[in-house]
mmCIF file of C-alpha atoms and ligand atoms in Angstrom:
data_model
loop_
_atom_site.group_PDB
_atom_site.id
_atom_site.type_symbol
_atom_site.label_atom_id
_atom_site.label_comp_id
_atom_site.label_asym_id
_atom_site.label_seq_id
_atom_site.Cartn_x
_atom_site.Cartn_y
_atom_site.Cartn_z
ATOM 1 C CA UNK A 1 117.483 -110.418 -199.741
ATOM 2 C CA UNK A 2 117.279 -108.792 -196.330
ATOM 3 C CA UNK A 3 114.313 -109.571 -194.077
ATOM 4 C CA UNK A 4 113.335 -107.140 -191.325
ATOM 5 C CA UNK A 5 110.404 -107.647 -188.978
ATOM 6 C CA UNK A 6 109.128 -110.370 -191.302
ATOM 7 C CA UNK A 7 109.123 -108.002 -194.286
ATOM 8 C CA UNK A 8 111.350 -108.715 -197.256
ATOM 9 C CA UNK A 9 113.210 -105.751 -198.684
ATOM 10 C CA UNK A 10 113.460 -105.922 -202.453
ATOM 11 C CA UNK A 11 115.895 -103.283 -203.702
ATOM 12 C CA UNK A 12 116.042 -103.211 -207.493
ATOM 13 C CA UNK A 13 119.375 -101.301 -207.302
ATOM 14 C CA UNK A 14 120.870 -104.095 -205.145
ATOM 15 C CA UNK A 15 119.511 -106.792 -207.497
ATOM 16 C CA UNK A 16 121.054 -105.005 -210.485
ATOM 17 C CA UNK A 17 124.426 -104.470 -208.759
ATOM 18 C CA UNK A 18 124.482 -108.186 -207.881
ATOM 19 C CA UNK A 19 123.814 -109.049 -211.544
ATOM 20 C CA UNK A 20 126.619 -106.678 -212.644
ATOM 21 C CA UNK A 21 129.016 -108.277 -210.127
ATOM 22 C CA UNK A 22 128.092 -111.774 -211.307
ATOM 23 C CA UNK A 23 128.499 -110.751 -214.967
ATOM 24 C CA UNK A 24 125.070 -112.146 -215.948
ATOM 25 C CA UNK A 25 123.444 -111.091 -219.271
ATOM 26 C CA UNK A 26 121.093 -108.842 -217.243
ATOM 27 C CA UNK A 27 124.079 -107.256 -215.475
ATOM 28 C CA UNK A 28 125.870 -106.625 -218.765
ATOM 29 C CA UNK A 29 122.768 -104.991 -220.232
ATOM 30 C CA UNK A 30 122.070 -102.861 -217.135
ATOM 31 C CA UNK A 31 125.615 -101.635 -216.424
ATOM 32 C CA UNK A 32 125.813 -99.030 -219.169
ATOM 33 C CA UNK A 33 122.600 -97.369 -218.027
ATOM 34 C CA UNK A 34 123.566 -97.465 -214.357
ATOM 35 C CA UNK A 35 127.040 -96.009 -214.913
ATOM 36 C CA UNK A 36 125.486 -93.110 -216.852
ATOM 37 C CA UNK A 37 122.863 -92.399 -214.169
ATOM 38 C CA UNK A 38 120.072 -93.402 -216.567
ATOM 39 C CA UNK A 39 117.224 -95.775 -215.831
ATOM 40 C CA UNK A 40 117.440 -99.365 -216.998
ATOM 41 C CA UNK A 41 114.661 -99.950 -219.602
ATOM 42 C CA UNK A 42 111.218 -100.775 -218.218
ATOM 43 C CA UNK A 43 110.987 -104.157 -219.972
ATOM 44 C CA UNK A 44 114.195 -105.323 -218.279
ATOM 45 C CA UNK A 45 113.073 -104.054 -214.857
ATOM 46 C CA UNK A 46 109.636 -105.596 -215.124
ATOM 47 C CA UNK A 47 111.123 -108.989 -215.995
ATOM 48 C CA UNK A 48 113.394 -108.756 -212.951
ATOM 49 C CA UNK A 49 110.646 -107.730 -210.526
ATOM 50 C CA UNK A 50 108.170 -110.265 -211.882
ATOM 51 C CA UNK A 51 110.718 -113.037 -211.378
ATOM 52 C CA UNK A 52 111.541 -111.830 -207.849
ATOM 53 C CA UNK A 53 107.905 -111.651 -206.798
ATOM 54 C CA UNK A 54 107.315 -115.164 -208.111
ATOM 55 C CA UNK A 55 110.031 -116.499 -205.825
ATOM 56 C CA UNK A 56 109.252 -117.249 -202.206
ATOM 57 C CA UNK A 57 109.589 -113.628 -201.174
ATOM 58 C CA UNK A 58 106.204 -112.226 -200.465
ATOM 59 C CA UNK A 59 105.698 -113.766 -196.984
ATOM 60 C CA UNK A 60 104.081 -111.320 -194.598
ATOM 61 C CA UNK A 61 104.701 -108.560 -197.066
ATOM 62 C CA UNK A 62 107.538 -106.736 -198.765
ATOM 63 C CA UNK A 63 109.080 -103.333 -199.218
ATOM 64 C CA UNK A 64 110.091 -102.352 -202.734
ATOM 65 C CA UNK A 65 113.055 -99.971 -202.621
ATOM 66 C CA UNK A 66 113.795 -98.045 -205.820
ATOM 67 C CA UNK A 67 110.826 -99.461 -207.728
ATOM 68 C CA UNK A 68 108.619 -98.339 -209.465
ATOM 69 C CA UNK A 69 110.600 -95.476 -210.959
ATOM 70 C CA UNK A 70 108.501 -94.732 -214.061
ATOM 71 C CA UNK A 71 104.780 -94.553 -214.771
ATOM 72 C CA UNK A 72 104.787 -97.701 -216.952
ATOM 73 C CA UNK A 73 106.562 -99.546 -214.097
ATOM 74 C CA UNK A 74 103.913 -98.327 -211.613
ATOM 75 C CA UNK A 75 101.056 -99.384 -213.870
ATOM 76 C CA UNK A 76 102.589 -102.812 -214.490
ATOM 77 C CA UNK A 77 103.277 -103.241 -210.768
ATOM 78 C CA UNK A 78 99.678 -102.398 -209.878
ATOM 79 C CA UNK A 79 98.552 -105.117 -212.285
ATOM 80 C CA UNK A 80 101.082 -107.675 -210.990
ATOM 81 C CA UNK A 81 100.025 -107.064 -207.391
ATOM 82 C CA UNK A 82 96.334 -107.209 -208.215
ATOM 83 C CA UNK A 83 97.012 -110.581 -209.859
ATOM 84 C CA UNK A 84 98.566 -111.966 -206.659
ATOM 85 C CA UNK A 85 96.010 -110.208 -204.472
ATOM 86 C CA UNK A 86 98.579 -108.060 -202.652
ATOM 87 C CA UNK A 87 97.766 -104.451 -203.595
ATOM 88 C CA UNK A 88 100.169 -101.644 -202.654
ATOM 89 C CA UNK A 89 99.319 -100.582 -199.090
ATOM 90 C CA UNK A 90 101.525 -97.534 -198.689
ATOM 91 C CA UNK A 91 103.905 -95.360 -200.657
ATOM 92 C CA UNK A 92 106.624 -93.676 -198.605
ATOM 93 C CA UNK A 93 108.403 -90.704 -200.151
ATOM 94 C CA UNK A 94 111.719 -89.829 -198.502
ATOM 95 C CA UNK A 95 112.144 -86.105 -198.940
ATOM 96 C CA UNK A 96 115.694 -84.719 -198.874
ATOM 97 C CA UNK A 97 116.979 -81.390 -200.276
ATOM 98 C CA UNK A 98 119.183 -81.695 -203.377
ATOM 99 C CA UNK A 99 122.320 -80.331 -201.612
ATOM 100 C CA UNK A 100 122.055 -83.092 -199.010
ATOM 101 C CA UNK A 101 121.449 -85.761 -201.643
ATOM 102 C CA UNK A 102 124.583 -84.640 -203.498
ATOM 103 C CA UNK A 103 126.658 -84.865 -200.288
ATOM 104 C CA UNK A 104 125.166 -88.210 -199.278
ATOM 105 C CA UNK A 105 125.817 -89.780 -202.673
ATOM 106 C CA UNK A 106 129.133 -88.189 -203.621
ATOM 107 C CA UNK A 107 130.506 -88.850 -200.092
ATOM 108 C CA UNK A 108 129.293 -92.465 -199.954
ATOM 109 C CA UNK A 109 132.005 -95.139 -199.821
ATOM 110 C CA UNK A 110 131.466 -98.842 -199.255
ATOM 111 C CA UNK A 111 133.525 -101.858 -198.427
ATOM 112 C CA UNK A 112 133.695 -104.319 -201.335
ATOM 113 C CA UNK A 113 134.433 -107.145 -198.866
ATOM 114 C CA UNK A 114 131.955 -106.824 -195.963
ATOM 115 C CA UNK A 115 129.478 -104.317 -197.422
ATOM 116 C CA UNK A 116 129.831 -101.690 -194.643
ATOM 117 C CA UNK A 117 128.808 -98.226 -195.843
ATOM 118 C CA UNK A 118 130.444 -94.923 -194.806
ATOM 119 C CA UNK A 119 130.125 -91.279 -195.767
ATOM 120 C CA UNK A 120 133.150 -89.018 -196.049
ATOM 121 C CA UNK A 121 131.160 -86.028 -194.758
ATOM 122 C CA UNK A 122 128.752 -87.526 -192.228
ATOM 123 C CA UNK A 123 130.180 -90.863 -191.088
ATOM 124 C CA UNK A 124 133.841 -91.246 -192.129
ATOM 125 C CA UNK A 125 135.899 -94.364 -191.315
ATOM 126 C CA UNK A 126 138.577 -93.933 -188.614
ATOM 127 C CA UNK A 127 141.364 -94.279 -191.192
ATOM 128 C CA UNK A 128 140.877 -92.488 -194.505
ATOM 129 C CA UNK A 129 139.260 -94.791 -197.097
ATOM 130 C CA UNK A 130 139.793 -97.983 -195.071
ATOM 131 C CA UNK A 131 136.973 -100.126 -193.655
ATOM 132 C CA UNK A 132 136.819 -99.988 -189.809
ATOM 133 C CA UNK A 133 135.407 -103.502 -189.683
ATOM 134 C CA UNK A 134 137.737 -105.494 -191.955
ATOM 135 C CA UNK A 135 140.582 -103.190 -193.057
ATOM 136 C CA UNK A 136 139.716 -103.391 -196.780
ATOM 137 C CA UNK A 137 140.136 -100.343 -199.038
ATOM 138 C CA UNK A 138 136.766 -98.641 -199.626
ATOM 139 C CA UNK A 139 135.311 -98.021 -203.053
ATOM 140 C CA UNK A 140 132.889 -95.531 -204.616
ATOM 141 C CA UNK A 141 129.884 -96.530 -206.747
ATOM 142 C CA UNK A 142 130.436 -95.401 -210.350
ATOM 143 C CA UNK A 143 127.034 -93.727 -210.323
ATOM 144 C CA UNK A 144 127.909 -91.742 -207.177
ATOM 145 C CA UNK A 145 130.466 -89.633 -209.079
ATOM 146 C CA UNK A 146 129.414 -85.945 -209.039
ATOM 147 C CA UNK A 147 128.376 -85.587 -212.701
ATOM 148 C CA UNK A 148 126.286 -88.750 -212.602
ATOM 149 C CA UNK A 149 124.571 -87.716 -209.366
ATOM 150 C CA UNK A 150 123.295 -84.572 -211.110
ATOM 151 C CA UNK A 151 121.920 -86.668 -213.967
ATOM 152 C CA UNK A 152 120.188 -88.998 -211.487
ATOM 153 C CA UNK A 153 118.457 -85.990 -209.896
ATOM 154 C CA UNK A 154 117.231 -84.831 -213.319
ATOM 155 C CA UNK A 155 116.000 -88.333 -214.166
ATOM 156 C CA UNK A 156 114.136 -88.438 -210.842
ATOM 157 C CA UNK A 157 112.335 -85.209 -211.670
ATOM 158 C CA UNK A 158 111.495 -86.214 -215.231
ATOM 159 C CA UNK A 159 110.531 -89.847 -214.776
ATOM 160 C CA UNK A 160 110.020 -90.736 -211.122
ATOM 161 C CA UNK A 161 108.192 -87.734 -209.622
ATOM 162 C CA UNK A 162 105.115 -88.528 -211.806
ATOM 163 C CA UNK A 163 104.918 -91.922 -210.060
ATOM 164 C CA UNK A 164 104.219 -90.156 -206.746
ATOM 165 C CA UNK A 165 101.415 -88.158 -208.423
ATOM 166 C CA UNK A 166 100.029 -91.419 -209.821
ATOM 167 C CA UNK A 167 99.689 -92.869 -206.302
ATOM 168 C CA UNK A 168 98.392 -89.571 -204.875
ATOM 169 C CA UNK A 169 95.351 -89.969 -207.102
ATOM 170 C CA UNK A 170 94.410 -92.849 -204.754
ATOM 171 C CA UNK A 171 93.417 -95.194 -203.277
ATOM 172 C CA UNK A 172 96.878 -95.844 -201.827
ATOM 173 C CA UNK A 173 98.182 -94.037 -198.708
ATOM 174 C CA UNK A 174 101.093 -91.770 -199.686
ATOM 175 C CA UNK A 175 103.224 -90.491 -196.817
ATOM 176 C CA UNK A 176 106.095 -88.053 -197.150
ATOM 177 C CA UNK A 177 108.883 -88.437 -194.626
ATOM 178 C CA UNK A 178 111.328 -85.621 -193.953
ATOM 179 C CA UNK A 179 114.499 -87.657 -194.373
ATOM 180 C CA UNK A 180 117.067 -84.883 -193.890
ATOM 181 C CA UNK A 181 117.610 -86.150 -190.345
ATOM 182 C CA UNK A 182 119.621 -88.831 -188.573
ATOM 183 C CA UNK A 183 119.351 -92.479 -189.617
ATOM 184 C CA UNK A 184 117.720 -93.293 -186.247
ATOM 185 C CA UNK A 185 115.074 -90.608 -186.594
ATOM 186 C CA UNK A 186 114.194 -91.552 -190.163
ATOM 187 C CA UNK A 187 114.148 -95.238 -189.280
ATOM 188 C CA UNK A 188 111.774 -94.588 -186.357
ATOM 189 C CA UNK A 189 109.400 -92.693 -188.606
ATOM 190 C CA UNK A 190 109.532 -95.372 -191.297
ATOM 191 C CA UNK A 191 108.724 -98.074 -188.741
ATOM 192 C CA UNK A 192 105.791 -95.988 -187.491
ATOM 193 C CA UNK A 193 104.490 -95.514 -191.020
ATOM 194 C CA UNK A 194 104.639 -99.275 -191.608
ATOM 195 C CA UNK A 195 103.331 -100.253 -188.133
ATOM 196 C CA UNK A 196 106.519 -102.230 -187.427
HETATM 197 P P1 AMP B 201 119.584 -97.330 -206.708
HETATM 198 O O1 AMP B 201 120.540 -98.186 -205.943
HETATM 199 O O2 AMP B 201 118.142 -97.586 -206.355
HETATM 200 O O3 AMP B 201 119.936 -95.869 -206.656
HETATM 201 O O4 AMP B 201 119.713 -97.760 -208.250
HETATM 202 C C1 AMP B 201 120.943 -97.635 -208.937
HETATM 203 C C2 AMP B 201 120.692 -97.610 -210.433
HETATM 204 O O5 AMP B 201 120.065 -98.837 -210.848
HETATM 205 C C3 AMP B 201 119.749 -96.518 -210.925
HETATM 206 O O6 AMP B 201 120.393 -95.273 -211.111
HETATM 207 C C4 AMP B 201 119.273 -97.127 -212.241
HETATM 208 O O7 AMP B 201 120.261 -97.051 -213.248
HETATM 209 C C5 AMP B 201 119.115 -98.601 -211.871
HETATM 210 N N1 AMP B 201 117.770 -98.878 -211.330
HETATM 211 C C6 AMP B 201 117.433 -99.276 -210.066
HETATM 212 N N2 AMP B 201 116.105 -99.430 -209.945
HETATM 213 C C7 AMP B 201 115.574 -99.114 -211.146
HETATM 214 C C8 AMP B 201 114.247 -99.056 -211.674
HETATM 215 N N3 AMP B 201 113.183 -99.333 -210.909
HETATM 216 N N4 AMP B 201 114.083 -98.690 -212.976
HETATM 217 C C9 AMP B 201 115.137 -98.418 -213.760
HETATM 218 N N5 AMP B 201 116.405 -98.425 -213.346
HETATM 219 C C10 AMP B 201 116.636 -98.777 -212.049
#
């Protein structure tokens, strides 16, 4: 788990991909949903997040990336955080037009060896499909294939957008960040929003 400025980043997508790679029972269960661009069932996700938050991860605080993605997940998270006395302080919504999301996801390629991430449209490697850092052939996430990306956008609208409305009803601060800009600009704004 990455730590930045004393904050742990807990990405449920990364945790699931790790479980798929390791071939654990959780990974086997999650893979079919992930490959289809569907959400992994709430009960599975809540078990995973509960276990992660019980580990020694909360420190100064933590950023949840990709969670909660449904209303039941948000409600369960609120309860879990109340129980450990760490209520949600801020919700950051990264706003990007659909056309850009499609290009960012369908053009994304990553190195299976060192983890470097490229984009065929915005940040291509020097040699086509080969990692600049370690020379390994790049790969594409199954769920970044064009048809699955479209399904993921639909799922976001149906199941995840209501989570933002849930937090807008208060008392949590909800901040929308225009994320159709460079990595540096978005990162600066995110740091500002989190007082980092
Ligand atoms: P991400 O890397 O956040 O885009 O997540 C990749 C995939 O993992 C998603 O398309 C879902 O299939 C699954 N996933 C990640 N986080 C969640 C979540 N909070 N609830 C359900 N499924 C999730």
